[in-house]
Amino acid sequence: MPVAVEDYTSTEDNDFSIHKPSIHQILLDQGPGHYTLNNFAVFLQTQFCSENLAFWLASRQYKPALPEFNLHLESSSLLNENQNRRFVDLQNEMFGLIESFIRPGSPYELNLTDVVRRRLLKTVEDQGDFHPRVLDQAREAILDLMKSTSYPLFLELSEQQAAALVLPSTLSRDRSDSGSALSDYGSFSVDKGRVAKPKWHTKFISKVLKRP
């Protein structure tokens, strides 16, 4: 089925020059009017760089899951049974991120510098550190990439839509022909009005983090 962003017909949300959201507002789905996370995700699909948003979201899903014990392999012998089980789950989640986005040749390989990529791999694989902070540099690099490339283009296209009050064909997409990184993980739930979260969010991230 075709995937399209919402119809830009609301007059109260058409003053895009005044209410331009920051990229953080969009990523947290707090942007005004049609500046939704869902619409940004659809736009990234058309630009064939949806893996950037997927990694940013997935790495933040890993970040809040900080347990009350040391996240280093050297400390695993000191954990009780429940802590050890949780630590194993966290290791699987980290390796899910690495195998999906970080390792060279991974299915959704990110455009990272060799320095950032190698440092992350060394920290996890050689040093056995699974703390959420090891993802910070890669996540910030991807945020900067989206902020400098996809984000301004998304704002520009949104302004054009608001001015023309028409839906351009560039944001109407057939999933079966998209070829995007997320096209295999469910369709977007797009409706008139705001959409709280796109449906691929939970399903795709659960797959990457190897969660049931």
Backbone as JSON Lines, residues from 0, in Angstrom:
{"i":0,"aa":"M","n":[0.84,-1.2,0.0],"ca":[0.0,0.0,0.0],"c":[0.87,1.24,0.0]}
{"i":1,"aa":"P","n":[0.42,2.32,-0.63],"ca":[1.23,3.52,-0.64],"c":[1.34,4.14,0.72]}
{"i":2,"aa":"V","n":[2.5,4.74,0.98],"ca":[2.75,5.42,2.24],"c":[2.85,6.9,1.95]}
{"i":3,"aa":"A","n":[2.05,7.69,2.6],"ca":[2.04,9.12,2.34],"c":[1.96,9.88,3.64]}
{"i":4,"aa":"V","n":[2.54,11.06,3.66],"ca":[2.44,11.89,4.84],"c":[1.08,12.54,4.87]}
{"i":5,"aa":"E","n":[0.78,13.21,5.99],"ca":[-0.54,13.77,6.2],"c":[-0.82,14.93,5.25]}
{"i":6,"aa":"D","n":[-2.07,15.17,4.99],"ca":[-2.48,16.24,4.1],"c":[-2.26,17.58,4.78]}
{"i":7,"aa":"Y","n":[-1.53,18.49,4.13],"ca":[-1.2,19.78,4.71],"c":[-2.3,20.78,4.4]}
{"i":8,"aa":"T","n":[-3.38,20.72,5.15],"ca":[-4.51,21.62,4.88],"c":[-4.92,22.44,6.09]}
{"i":9,"aa":"S","n":[-4.29,22.2,7.26],"ca":[-4.67,22.93,8.45],"c":[-4.09,24.33,8.42]}
{"i":10,"aa":"T","n":[-4.93,25.34,8.55],"ca":[-4.48,26.72,8.47],"c":[-3.7,27.13,9.7]}
{"i":11,"aa":"E","n":[-4.02,26.57,10.86],"ca":[-3.35,27.01,12.08],"c":[-1.91,26.52,12.16]}
{"i":12,"aa":"D","n":[-1.55,25.52,11.35],"ca":[-0.19,24.99,11.39],"c":[0.64,25.42,10.19]}
{"i":13,"aa":"N","n":[0.16,26.36,9.41],"ca":[0.84,26.7,8.17],"c":[1.91,27.76,8.33]}
{"i":14,"aa":"D","n":[2.05,28.36,9.5],"ca":[3.08,29.37,9.69],"c":[4.39,28.69,10.06]}
{"i":15,"aa":"F","n":[4.99,28.03,9.07],"ca":[6.18,27.24,9.32],"c":[7.4,28.09,9.63]}
{"i":16,"aa":"S","n":[7.42,29.33,9.12],"ca":[8.58,30.19,9.35],"c":[8.7,30.57,10.81]}
{"i":17,"aa":"I","n":[7.58,30.62,11.55],"ca":[7.6,30.99,12.95],"c":[7.8,29.78,13.84]}
{"i":18,"aa":"H","n":[7.24,28.64,13.45],"ca":[7.2,27.48,14.33],"c":[8.12,26.36,13.87]}
{"i":19,"aa":"K","n":[9.27,26.69,13.3],"ca":[10.21,25.65,12.92],"c":[10.73,24.95,14.17]}
{"i":20,"aa":"P","n":[10.6,23.65,14.23],"ca":[11.08,22.93,15.41],"c":[12.56,22.63,15.29]}
{"i":21,"aa":"S","n":[13.19,22.37,16.41],"ca":[14.57,21.88,16.38],"c":[14.54,20.4,16.0]}
{"i":22,"aa":"I","n":[15.69,19.88,15.63],"ca":[15.72,18.47,15.27],"c":[15.42,17.6,16.49]}
{"i":23,"aa":"H","n":[15.78,18.08,17.68],"ca":[15.46,17.32,18.89],"c":[13.95,17.25,19.11]}
{"i":24,"aa":"Q","n":[13.24,18.33,18.83],"ca":[11.79,18.31,18.96],"c":[11.16,17.3,18.01]}
{"i":25,"aa":"I","n":[11.69,17.24,16.8],"ca":[11.17,16.27,15.83],"c":[11.46,14.85,16.28]}
{"i":26,"aa":"L","n":[12.68,14.6,16.71],"ca":[13.07,13.25,17.11],"c":[12.31,12.77,18.34]}
{"i":27,"aa":"L","n":[11.93,13.71,19.21],"ca":[11.13,13.36,20.38],"c":[9.64,13.46,20.1]}
{"i":28,"aa":"D","n":[9.28,13.71,18.85],"ca":[7.9,13.84,18.4],"c":[7.17,14.95,19.16]}
{"i":29,"aa":"Q","n":[7.86,16.07,19.31],"ca":[7.29,17.22,19.99],"c":[7.19,18.44,19.07]}
{"i":30,"aa":"G","n":[7.38,18.23,17.77],"ca":[7.3,19.32,16.82],"c":[5.87,19.77,16.6]}
{"i":31,"aa":"P","n":[5.67,21.04,16.23],"ca":[4.31,21.53,15.99],"c":[3.75,21.04,14.67]}
{"i":32,"aa":"G","n":[2.42,20.99,14.61],"ca":[1.75,20.7,13.34],"c":[2.19,19.39,12.73]}
{"i":33,"aa":"H","n":[2.63,19.48,11.49],"ca":[2.99,18.29,10.72],"c":[4.46,17.93,10.83]}
{"i":34,"aa":"Y","n":[5.19,18.62,11.68],"ca":[6.6,18.28,11.91],"c":[6.68,17.1,12.88]}
{"i":35,"aa":"T","n":[6.15,15.98,12.5],"ca":[6.1,14.81,13.38],"c":[7.28,13.88,13.12]}
{"i":36,"aa":"L","n":[7.56,13.05,14.1],"ca":[8.56,12.0,13.92],"c":[8.18,11.09,12.77]}
{"i":37,"aa":"N","n":[6.91,10.8,12.66],"ca":[6.44,9.92,11.6],"c":[6.72,10.5,10.22]}
{"i":38,"aa":"N","n":[6.4,11.77,10.02],"ca":[6.64,12.4,8.73],"c":[8.13,12.5,8.43]}
{"i":39,"aa":"F","n":[8.94,12.74,9.45],"ca":[10.38,12.78,9.25],"c":[10.89,11.4,8.84]}
{"i":40,"aa":"A","n":[10.35,10.35,9.45],"ca":[10.74,8.99,9.1],"c":[10.38,8.66,7.65]}
{"i":41,"aa":"V","n":[9.18,9.07,7.23],"ca":[8.76,8.84,5.85],"c":[9.7,9.58,4.89]}
{"i":42,"aa":"F","n":[10.03,10.82,5.25],"ca":[10.95,11.59,4.42],"c":[12.31,10.9,4.3]}
{"i":43,"aa":"L","n":[12.84,10.38,5.41],"ca":[14.14,9.71,5.37],"c":[14.09,8.46,4.51]}
{"i":44,"aa":"Q","n":[12.95,7.79,4.48],"ca":[12.8,6.65,3.57],"c":[13.01,7.08,2.13]}
{"i":45,"aa":"T","n":[12.44,8.2,1.76],"ca":[12.58,8.66,0.38],"c":[14.01,9.07,0.06]}
{"i":46,"aa":"Q","n":[14.78,9.39,1.09],"ca":[16.18,9.78,0.9],"c":[17.14,8.61,1.08]}
{"i":47,"aa":"F","n":[16.61,7.42,1.34],"ca":[17.41,6.2,1.52],"c":[18.43,6.35,2.64]}
{"i":48,"aa":"C","n":[18.04,6.99,3.73],"ca":[18.93,7.11,4.89],"c":[18.17,6.9,6.19]}
{"i":49,"aa":"S","n":[17.15,6.08,6.16],"ca":[16.34,5.84,7.35],"c":[17.1,5.08,8.43]}
{"i":50,"aa":"E","n":[18.25,4.47,8.07],"ca":[19.04,3.77,9.08],"c":[19.57,4.74,10.14]}
{"i":51,"aa":"N","n":[19.75,6.0,9.77],"ca":[20.24,6.98,10.75],"c":[19.24,7.17,11.88]}
{"i":52,"aa":"L","n":[17.99,7.37,11.52],"ca":[16.95,7.53,12.53],"c":[16.76,6.24,13.31]}
{"i":53,"aa":"A","n":[16.81,5.12,12.63],"ca":[16.62,3.83,13.31],"c":[17.69,3.62,14.38]}
{"i":54,"aa":"F","n":[18.94,3.94,14.05],"ca":[20.01,3.78,15.04],"c":[19.84,4.75,16.2]}
{"i":55,"aa":"W","n":[19.5,5.99,15.9],"ca":[19.34,6.99,16.96],"c":[18.27,6.54,17.95]}
{"i":56,"aa":"L","n":[17.17,6.06,17.43],"ca":[16.08,5.61,18.29],"c":[16.46,4.33,19.05]}
{"i":57,"aa":"A","n":[17.08,3.39,18.35],"ca":[17.42,2.12,18.98],"c":[18.48,2.3,20.06]}
{"i":58,"aa":"S","n":[19.45,3.16,19.82],"ca":[20.49,3.38,20.83],"c":[19.94,4.07,22.06]}
{"i":59,"aa":"R","n":[18.92,4.89,21.89],"ca":[18.26,5.51,23.04],"c":[17.41,4.48,23.79]}
{"i":60,"aa":"Q","n":[16.9,3.5,23.1],"ca":[16.17,2.42,23.77],"c":[17.13,1.62,24.66]}
{"i":61,"aa":"Y","n":[18.37,1.49,24.23],"ca":[19.36,0.78,25.05],"c":[19.77,1.64,26.24]}
{"i":62,"aa":"K","n":[19.86,2.93,26.05],"ca":[20.4,3.83,27.07],"c":[19.62,3.84,28.39]}
{"i":63,"aa":"P","n":[18.27,3.9,28.37],"ca":[17.56,3.99,29.66],"c":[17.59,2.7,30.47]}
{"i":64,"aa":"A","n":[18.02,1.6,29.85],"ca":[17.95,0.29,30.52],"c":[19.19,0.05,31.39]}
{"i":65,"aa":"L","n":[19.59,1.05,32.17],"ca":[20.8,0.94,32.97],"c":[20.51,0.23,34.3]}
{"i":66,"aa":"P","n":[21.02,-0.94,34.5],"ca":[20.75,-1.66,35.75],"c":[21.69,-1.2,36.86]}
{"i":67,"aa":"E","n":[21.43,-1.7,38.06],"ca":[22.23,-1.29,39.22],"c":[23.42,-2.22,39.42]}
{"i":68,"aa":"F","n":[24.24,-2.37,38.38],"ca":[25.48,-3.13,38.54],"c":[26.44,-2.71,37.44]}
{"i":69,"aa":"N","n":[27.69,-3.05,37.6],"ca":[28.74,-2.69,36.66],"c":[28.52,-3.43,35.34]}
{"i":70,"aa":"L","n":[28.58,-2.67,34.24],"ca":[28.32,-3.25,32.92],"c":[29.63,-3.61,32.21]}
{"i":71,"aa":"H","n":[30.49,-4.29,32.91],"ca":[31.77,-4.7,32.34],"c":[31.96,-6.19,32.56]}
{"i":72,"aa":"L","n":[32.52,-6.86,31.55],"ca":[32.68,-8.3,31.63],"c":[33.5,-8.73,32.84]}
{"i":73,"aa":"E","n":[34.44,-7.9,33.25],"ca":[35.28,-8.26,34.38],"c":[34.48,-8.4,35.68]}
{"i":74,"aa":"S","n":[33.3,-7.76,35.71],"ca":[32.48,-7.8,36.92],"c":[31.39,-8.86,36.86]}
{"i":75,"aa":"S","n":[31.31,-9.6,35.79],"ca":[30.21,-10.55,35.62],"c":[30.22,-11.65,36.69]}
{"i":76,"aa":"S","n":[31.42,-12.01,37.2],"ca":[31.5,-13.07,38.21],"c":[30.94,-12.63,39.55]}
{"i":77,"aa":"L","n":[30.74,-11.33,39.72],"ca":[30.23,-10.8,40.99],"c":[28.71,-10.64,41.0]}
{"i":78,"aa":"L","n":[28.07,-10.92,39.88],"ca":[26.64,-10.69,39.75],"c":[25.85,-11.89,40.28]}
{"i":79,"aa":"N","n":[24.66,-11.59,40.8],"ca":[23.77,-12.69,41.18],"c":[23.06,-13.21,39.94]}
{"i":80,"aa":"E","n":[22.23,-14.21,40.12],"ca":[21.6,-14.85,38.97],"c":[20.74,-13.89,38.16]}
{"i":81,"aa":"N","n":[19.93,-13.09,38.82],"ca":[19.08,-12.14,38.11],"c":[19.89,-11.07,37.4]}
{"i":82,"aa":"Q","n":[20.92,-10.56,38.06],"ca":[21.77,-9.55,37.45],"c":[22.52,-10.12,36.25]}
{"i":83,"aa":"N","n":[23.0,-11.33,36.38],"ca":[23.71,-11.97,35.28],"c":[22.81,-12.17,34.07]}
{"i":84,"aa":"R","n":[21.55,-12.56,34.33],"ca":[20.59,-12.73,33.23],"c":[20.35,-11.41,32.51]}
{"i":85,"aa":"R","n":[20.2,-10.34,33.29],"ca":[19.99,-9.02,32.69],"c":[21.22,-8.55,31.92]}
{"i":86,"aa":"F","n":[22.4,-8.86,32.46],"ca":[23.63,-8.46,31.79],"c":[23.77,-9.17,30.45]}
{"i":87,"aa":"V","n":[23.41,-10.45,30.41],"ca":[23.45,-11.2,29.15],"c":[22.48,-10.58,28.14]}
{"i":88,"aa":"D","n":[21.3,-10.19,28.62],"ca":[20.33,-9.53,27.73],"c":[20.91,-8.24,27.16]}
{"i":89,"aa":"L","n":[21.57,-7.46,28.0],"ca":[22.16,-6.2,27.55],"c":[23.28,-6.44,26.54]}
{"i":90,"aa":"Q","n":[24.07,-7.47,26.77],"ca":[25.12,-7.81,25.8],"c":[24.5,-8.15,24.45]}
{"i":91,"aa":"N","n":[23.41,-8.92,24.47],"ca":[22.74,-9.28,23.22],"c":[22.19,-8.03,22.52]}
{"i":92,"aa":"E","n":[21.67,-7.09,23.29],"ca":[21.15,-5.87,22.71],"c":[22.28,-5.05,22.08]}
{"i":93,"aa":"M","n":[23.4,-4.94,22.78],"ca":[24.53,-4.19,22.23],"c":[25.04,-4.83,20.95]}
{"i":94,"aa":"F","n":[25.19,-6.15,20.96],"ca":[25.66,-6.82,19.75],"c":[24.63,-6.73,18.63]}
{"i":95,"aa":"G","n":[23.35,-6.65,18.99],"ca":[22.34,-6.42,17.97],"c":[22.55,-5.1,17.26]}
{"i":96,"aa":"L","n":[22.88,-4.06,18.02],"ca":[23.17,-2.75,17.44],"c":[24.43,-2.81,16.57]}
{"i":97,"aa":"I","n":[25.44,-3.48,17.08],"ca":[26.71,-3.56,16.35],"c":[26.54,-4.31,15.03]}
{"i":98,"aa":"E","n":[25.85,-5.44,15.08],"ca":[25.7,-6.25,13.88],"c":[24.73,-5.63,12.87]}
{"i":99,"aa":"S","n":[23.86,-4.75,13.34],"ca":[22.9,-4.12,12.45],"c":[23.42,-2.82,11.84]}
{"i":100,"aa":"F","n":[24.19,-2.03,12.64],"ca":[24.53,-0.68,12.23],"c":[26.03,-0.37,12.19]}
{"i":101,"aa":"I","n":[26.83,-1.0,13.0],"ca":[28.2,-0.54,13.23],"c":[29.25,-1.32,12.44]}
{"i":102,"aa":"R","n":[29.18,-2.63,12.48],"ca":[30.21,-3.43,11.84],"c":[30.23,-3.2,10.32]}
{"i":103,"aa":"P","n":[31.42,-3.06,9.74],"ca":[31.49,-2.89,8.27],"c":[30.76,-4.02,7.54]}
{"i":104,"aa":"G","n":[29.93,-3.65,6.6],"ca":[29.15,-4.62,5.85],"c":[27.86,-5.01,6.51]}
{"i":105,"aa":"S","n":[27.52,-4.4,7.65],"ca":[26.26,-4.7,8.33],"c":[25.08,-4.25,7.47]}
{"i":106,"aa":"P","n":[23.9,-4.84,7.66],"ca":[22.77,-4.55,6.76],"c":[22.34,-3.09,6.74]}
{"i":107,"aa":"Y","n":[22.52,-2.35,7.83],"ca":[22.14,-0.94,7.88],"c":[23.34,-0.09,8.31]}
{"i":108,"aa":"E","n":[24.49,-0.4,7.7],"ca":[25.74,0.23,8.1],"c":[25.66,1.76,8.07]}
{"i":109,"aa":"L","n":[26.09,2.38,9.16],"ca":[26.03,3.82,9.29],"c":[27.25,4.47,8.66]}
{"i":110,"aa":"N","n":[27.07,5.72,8.28],"ca":[28.16,6.5,7.71],"c":[28.95,7.15,8.85]}
{"i":111,"aa":"L","n":[29.8,6.34,9.48],"ca":[30.63,6.8,10.58],"c":[32.08,6.87,10.15]}
{"i":112,"aa":"T","n":[32.86,7.7,10.83],"ca":[34.29,7.73,10.55],"c":[34.93,6.44,11.07]}
{"i":113,"aa":"D","n":[36.07,6.1,10.51],"ca":[36.78,4.9,10.97],"c":[37.15,5.01,12.44]}
{"i":114,"aa":"V","n":[37.47,6.22,12.88],"ca":[37.87,6.42,14.27],"c":[36.71,6.09,15.2]}
{"i":115,"aa":"V","n":[35.53,6.61,14.92],"ca":[34.36,6.37,15.76],"c":[33.97,4.89,15.72]}
{"i":116,"aa":"R","n":[33.97,4.32,14.54],"ca":[33.57,2.92,14.38],"c":[34.53,1.98,15.13]}
{"i":117,"aa":"R","n":[35.82,2.16,14.91],"ca":[36.8,1.27,15.54],"c":[36.83,1.43,17.05]}
{"i":118,"aa":"R","n":[36.66,2.66,17.53],"ca":[36.65,2.88,18.97],"c":[35.49,2.17,19.63]}
{"i":119,"aa":"L","n":[34.32,2.24,19.01],"ca":[33.15,1.57,19.58],"c":[33.35,0.05,19.59]}
{"i":120,"aa":"L","n":[33.81,-0.49,18.47],"ca":[34.02,-1.94,18.39],"c":[35.08,-2.4,19.39]}
{"i":121,"aa":"K","n":[36.15,-1.64,19.53],"ca":[37.2,-2.0,20.46],"c":[36.7,-1.95,21.91]}
{"i":122,"aa":"T","n":[35.93,-0.92,22.22],"ca":[35.43,-0.76,23.59],"c":[34.55,-1.93,23.99]}
{"i":123,"aa":"V","n":[33.7,-2.37,23.06],"ca":[32.77,-3.46,23.36],"c":[33.45,-4.82,23.26]}
{"i":124,"aa":"E","n":[34.09,-5.08,22.13],"ca":[34.59,-6.43,21.86],"c":[35.91,-6.73,22.56]}
{"i":125,"aa":"D","n":[36.8,-5.76,22.65],"ca":[38.12,-6.01,23.25],"c":[38.14,-5.71,24.75]}
{"i":126,"aa":"Q","n":[37.43,-4.64,25.14],"ca":[37.46,-4.22,26.54],"c":[36.27,-4.73,27.33]}
{"i":127,"aa":"G","n":[35.25,-5.25,26.65],"ca":[34.1,-5.82,27.34],"c":[33.25,-4.82,28.08]}
{"i":128,"aa":"D","n":[33.19,-3.58,27.57],"ca":[32.41,-2.52,28.21],"c":[31.06,-2.4,27.51]}
{"i":129,"aa":"F","n":[29.97,-2.6,28.25],"ca":[28.63,-2.57,27.67],"c":[27.79,-1.43,28.24]}
{"i":130,"aa":"H","n":[28.45,-0.45,28.8],"ca":[27.73,0.7,29.34],"c":[27.11,1.5,28.19]}
{"i":131,"aa":"P","n":[25.92,2.08,28.4],"ca":[25.28,2.86,27.33],"c":[26.14,4.0,26.79]}
{"i":132,"aa":"R","n":[27.07,4.51,27.61],"ca":[27.88,5.64,27.15],"c":[28.77,5.29,25.96]}
{"i":133,"aa":"V","n":[29.05,4.0,25.74],"ca":[29.91,3.64,24.62],"c":[29.25,3.95,23.28]}
{"i":134,"aa":"L","n":[27.94,4.15,23.29],"ca":[27.21,4.48,22.06],"c":[27.1,5.99,21.85]}
{"i":135,"aa":"D","n":[27.49,6.77,22.83],"ca":[27.26,8.22,22.77],"c":[27.91,8.87,21.56]}
{"i":136,"aa":"Q","n":[29.17,8.55,21.3],"ca":[29.88,9.22,20.21],"c":[29.27,8.89,18.86]}
{"i":137,"aa":"A","n":[28.9,7.63,18.66],"ca":[28.28,7.24,17.4],"c":[26.91,7.9,17.25]}
{"i":138,"aa":"R","n":[26.13,7.93,18.34],"ca":[24.8,8.53,18.28],"c":[24.9,10.04,17.99]}
{"i":139,"aa":"E","n":[25.87,10.71,18.62],"ca":[26.05,12.14,18.37],"c":[26.5,12.39,16.94]}
{"i":140,"aa":"A","n":[27.35,11.52,16.41],"ca":[27.79,11.67,15.02],"c":[26.63,11.53,14.05]}
{"i":141,"aa":"I","n":[25.73,10.59,14.32],"ca":[24.57,10.4,13.45],"c":[23.59,11.56,13.61]}
{"i":142,"aa":"L","n":[23.44,12.05,14.83],"ca":[22.6,13.22,15.04],"c":[23.12,14.42,14.26]}
{"i":143,"aa":"D","n":[24.43,14.65,14.31],"ca":[25.03,15.75,13.55],"c":[24.82,15.56,12.05]}
{"i":144,"aa":"L","n":[24.91,14.31,11.6],"ca":[24.71,14.03,10.18],"c":[23.28,14.35,9.76]}
{"i":145,"aa":"M","n":[22.3,13.91,10.54],"ca":[20.91,14.22,10.23],"c":[20.65,15.73,10.3]}
{"i":146,"aa":"K","n":[21.26,16.37,11.28],"ca":[21.03,17.81,11.47],"c":[21.58,18.62,10.31]}
{"i":147,"aa":"S","n":[22.68,18.18,9.72],"ca":[23.31,18.94,8.65],"c":[22.79,18.6,7.26]}
{"i":148,"aa":"T","n":[22.13,17.45,7.13],"ca":[21.68,17.02,5.8],"c":[20.16,16.84,5.73]}
{"i":149,"aa":"S","n":[19.66,15.81,6.36],"ca":[18.24,15.46,6.23],"c":[17.31,16.5,6.85]}
{"i":150,"aa":"Y","n":[17.68,17.0,8.01],"ca":[16.82,17.93,8.74],"c":[16.52,19.21,7.95]}
{"i":151,"aa":"P","n":[17.52,19.92,7.42],"ca":[17.18,21.13,6.65],"c":[16.37,20.83,5.39]}
{"i":152,"aa":"L","n":[16.62,19.69,4.76],"ca":[15.84,19.32,3.58],"c":[14.39,19.05,3.96]}
{"i":153,"aa":"F","n":[14.21,18.41,5.1],"ca":[12.85,18.12,5.57],"c":[12.11,19.42,5.87]}
{"i":154,"aa":"L","n":[12.77,20.38,6.51],"ca":[12.15,21.67,6.78],"c":[11.8,22.39,5.49]}
{"i":155,"aa":"E","n":[12.72,22.35,4.54],"ca":[12.49,23.04,3.27],"c":[11.3,22.45,2.52]}
{"i":156,"aa":"L","n":[11.24,21.14,2.47],"ca":[10.13,20.5,1.77],"c":[8.81,20.75,2.49]}
{"i":157,"aa":"S","n":[8.85,20.76,3.81],"ca":[7.64,21.04,4.58],"c":[7.14,22.45,4.31]}
{"i":158,"aa":"E","n":[8.04,23.41,4.2],"ca":[7.66,24.78,3.9],"c":[7.05,24.88,2.51]}
{"i":159,"aa":"Q","n":[7.64,24.15,1.56],"ca":[7.1,24.15,0.2],"c":[5.69,23.58,0.18]}
{"i":160,"aa":"Q","n":[5.48,22.53,0.96],"ca":[4.16,21.93,1.02],"c":[3.16,22.9,1.64]}
{"i":161,"aa":"A","n":[3.6,23.58,2.69],"ca":[2.7,24.52,3.35],"c":[2.32,25.66,2.41]}
{"i":162,"aa":"A","n":[3.27,26.1,1.59],"ca":[3.01,27.2,0.68],"c":[2.09,26.77,-0.47]}
{"i":163,"aa":"A","n":[2.32,25.56,-0.96],"ca":[1.55,25.09,-2.12],"c":[0.24,24.43,-1.72]}
{"i":164,"aa":"L","n":[0.18,23.96,-0.44],"ca":[-1.0,23.25,0.06],"c":[-1.36,22.05,-0.81]}
{"i":165,"aa":"V","n":[-0.31,21.4,-1.31],"ca":[-0.51,20.18,-2.09],"c":[0.47,19.15,-1.57]}
{"i":166,"aa":"L","n":[0.17,17.9,-1.82],"ca":[1.02,16.8,-1.4],"c":[1.9,16.38,-2.57]}
{"i":167,"aa":"P","n":[3.2,16.64,-2.5],"ca":[4.08,16.27,-3.6],"c":[4.24,14.77,-3.71]}
{"i":168,"aa":"S","n":[4.5,14.32,-4.9],"ca":[4.6,12.87,-5.13],"c":[5.84,12.29,-4.49]}
{"i":169,"aa":"T","n":[6.84,13.13,-4.14],"ca":[8.08,12.6,-3.58],"c":[7.85,11.95,-2.23]}
{"i":170,"aa":"L","n":[6.77,12.33,-1.53],"ca":[6.52,11.74,-0.22],"c":[5.39,10.72,-0.25]}
{"i":171,"aa":"S","n":[5.02,10.26,-1.42],"ca":[4.05,9.18,-1.53],"c":[4.81,7.98,-2.06]}
{"i":172,"aa":"R","n":[4.83,6.92,-1.29],"ca":[5.77,5.85,-1.6],"c":[5.13,4.48,-1.44]}
{"i":173,"aa":"D","n":[5.43,3.6,-2.39],"ca":[4.98,2.22,-2.3],"c":[6.02,1.42,-1.54]}
{"i":174,"aa":"R","n":[5.63,0.85,-0.4],"ca":[6.56,0.09,0.41],"c":[7.2,-1.06,-0.34]}
{"i":175,"aa":"S","n":[6.46,-1.69,-1.2],"ca":[7.0,-2.86,-1.89],"c":[8.09,-2.48,-2.86]}
{"i":176,"aa":"D","n":[8.22,-1.19,-3.18],"ca":[9.22,-0.76,-4.15],"c":[10.17,0.24,-3.54]}
{"i":177,"aa":"S","n":[10.14,0.4,-2.22],"ca":[10.91,1.48,-1.59],"c":[12.4,1.17,-1.54]}
{"i":178,"aa":"G","n":[12.73,-0.08,-1.19],"ca":[14.13,-0.42,-1.05],"c":[14.79,0.23,0.15]}
{"i":179,"aa":"S","n":[14.03,0.78,1.06],"ca":[14.61,1.46,2.21],"c":[14.97,0.45,3.28]}
{"i":180,"aa":"A","n":[15.78,0.9,4.24],"ca":[16.26,0.02,5.29],"c":[15.14,-0.5,6.15]}
{"i":181,"aa":"L","n":[14.04,0.24,6.28],"ca":[12.98,-0.15,7.19],"c":[11.78,-0.75,6.47]}
{"i":182,"aa":"S","n":[11.86,-0.92,5.17],"ca":[10.67,-1.33,4.42],"c":[10.2,-2.74,4.79]}
{"i":183,"aa":"D","n":[11.07,-3.54,5.39],"ca":[10.69,-4.9,5.76],"c":[10.1,-4.98,7.16]}
{"i":184,"aa":"Y","n":[9.95,-3.86,7.85],"ca":[9.59,-3.91,9.26],"c":[8.28,-3.2,9.55]}
{"i":185,"aa":"G","n":[7.33,-3.31,8.66],"ca":[6.0,-2.77,8.94],"c":[5.79,-1.42,8.28]}
{"i":186,"aa":"S","n":[4.53,-1.06,8.12],"ca":[4.18,0.19,7.48],"c":[3.95,1.28,8.51]}
{"i":187,"aa":"F","n":[3.96,2.51,8.05],"ca":[3.67,3.63,8.92],"c":[2.16,3.78,9.09]}
{"i":188,"aa":"S","n":[1.75,4.19,10.26],"ca":[0.36,4.48,10.52],"c":[0.14,5.98,10.37]}
{"i":189,"aa":"V","n":[-0.18,6.41,9.18],"ca":[-0.32,7.83,8.89],"c":[-1.78,8.17,8.75]}
{"i":190,"aa":"D","n":[-2.19,9.21,9.43],"ca":[-3.59,9.61,9.44],"c":[-3.63,11.12,9.46]}
{"i":191,"aa":"K","n":[-4.8,11.68,9.25],"ca":[-4.96,13.12,9.39],"c":[-4.8,13.47,10.86]}
{"i":192,"aa":"G","n":[-4.03,14.51,11.14],"ca":[-3.72,14.84,12.52],"c":[-2.41,14.2,12.92]}
{"i":193,"aa":"R","n":[-2.0,14.4,14.16],"ca":[-0.7,13.92,14.59],"c":[-0.71,12.41,14.85]}
{"i":194,"aa":"V","n":[0.42,11.81,14.6],"ca":[0.62,10.39,14.89],"c":[1.68,10.31,15.99]}
{"i":195,"aa":"A","n":[1.35,9.69,17.11],"ca":[2.25,9.7,18.25],"c":[3.56,8.99,17.94]}
{"i":196,"aa":"K","n":[3.48,7.76,17.41],"ca":[4.7,7.04,17.06],"c":[4.41,6.14,15.86]}
{"i":197,"aa":"P","n":[5.36,6.07,14.93],"ca":[5.18,5.18,13.78],"c":[5.24,3.72,14.22]}
{"i":198,"aa":"K","n":[4.53,2.87,13.51],"ca":[4.43,1.48,13.92],"c":[5.75,0.74,13.83]}
{"i":199,"aa":"W","n":[6.64,1.15,12.92],"ca":[7.89,0.41,12.8],"c":[8.78,0.6,14.01]}
{"i":200,"aa":"H","n":[8.56,1.61,14.81],"ca":[9.44,1.96,15.92],"c":[9.68,0.76,16.84]}
{"i":201,"aa":"T","n":[8.63,0.24,17.42],"ca":[8.77,-0.86,18.38],"c":[9.22,-2.14,17.71]}
{"i":202,"aa":"K","n":[8.65,-2.45,16.56],"ca":[8.95,-3.71,15.89],"c":[10.39,-3.78,15.4]}
{"i":203,"aa":"F","n":[10.83,-2.71,14.77],"ca":[12.18,-2.72,14.21],"c":[13.22,-2.72,15.32]}
{"i":204,"aa":"I","n":[13.04,-1.87,16.32],"ca":[14.02,-1.8,17.4],"c":[14.07,-3.1,18.2]}
{"i":205,"aa":"S","n":[12.91,-3.71,18.42],"ca":[12.88,-5.0,19.12],"c":[13.68,-6.05,18.34]}
{"i":206,"aa":"K","n":[13.59,-5.98,17.02],"ca":[14.33,-6.94,16.19],"c":[15.82,-6.68,16.29]}
{"i":207,"aa":"V","n":[16.23,-5.41,16.22],"ca":[17.64,-5.07,16.29],"c":[18.22,-5.42,17.66]}
{"i":208,"aa":"L","n":[17.48,-5.12,18.71],"ca":[17.96,-5.38,20.06],"c":[17.69,-6.82,20.52]}
{"i":209,"aa":"K","n":[17.12,-7.62,19.61],"ca":[16.87,-9.05,19.89],"c":[15.95,-9.23,21.09]}
{"i":210,"aa":"R","n":[14.93,-8.36,21.16],"ca":[13.95,-8.47,22.23],"c":[12.74,-9.25,21.75]}
{"i":211,"aa":"P","n":[12.11,-10.05,22.6],"ca":[10.94,-10.85,22.19],"c":[9.76,-9.95,21.92]}
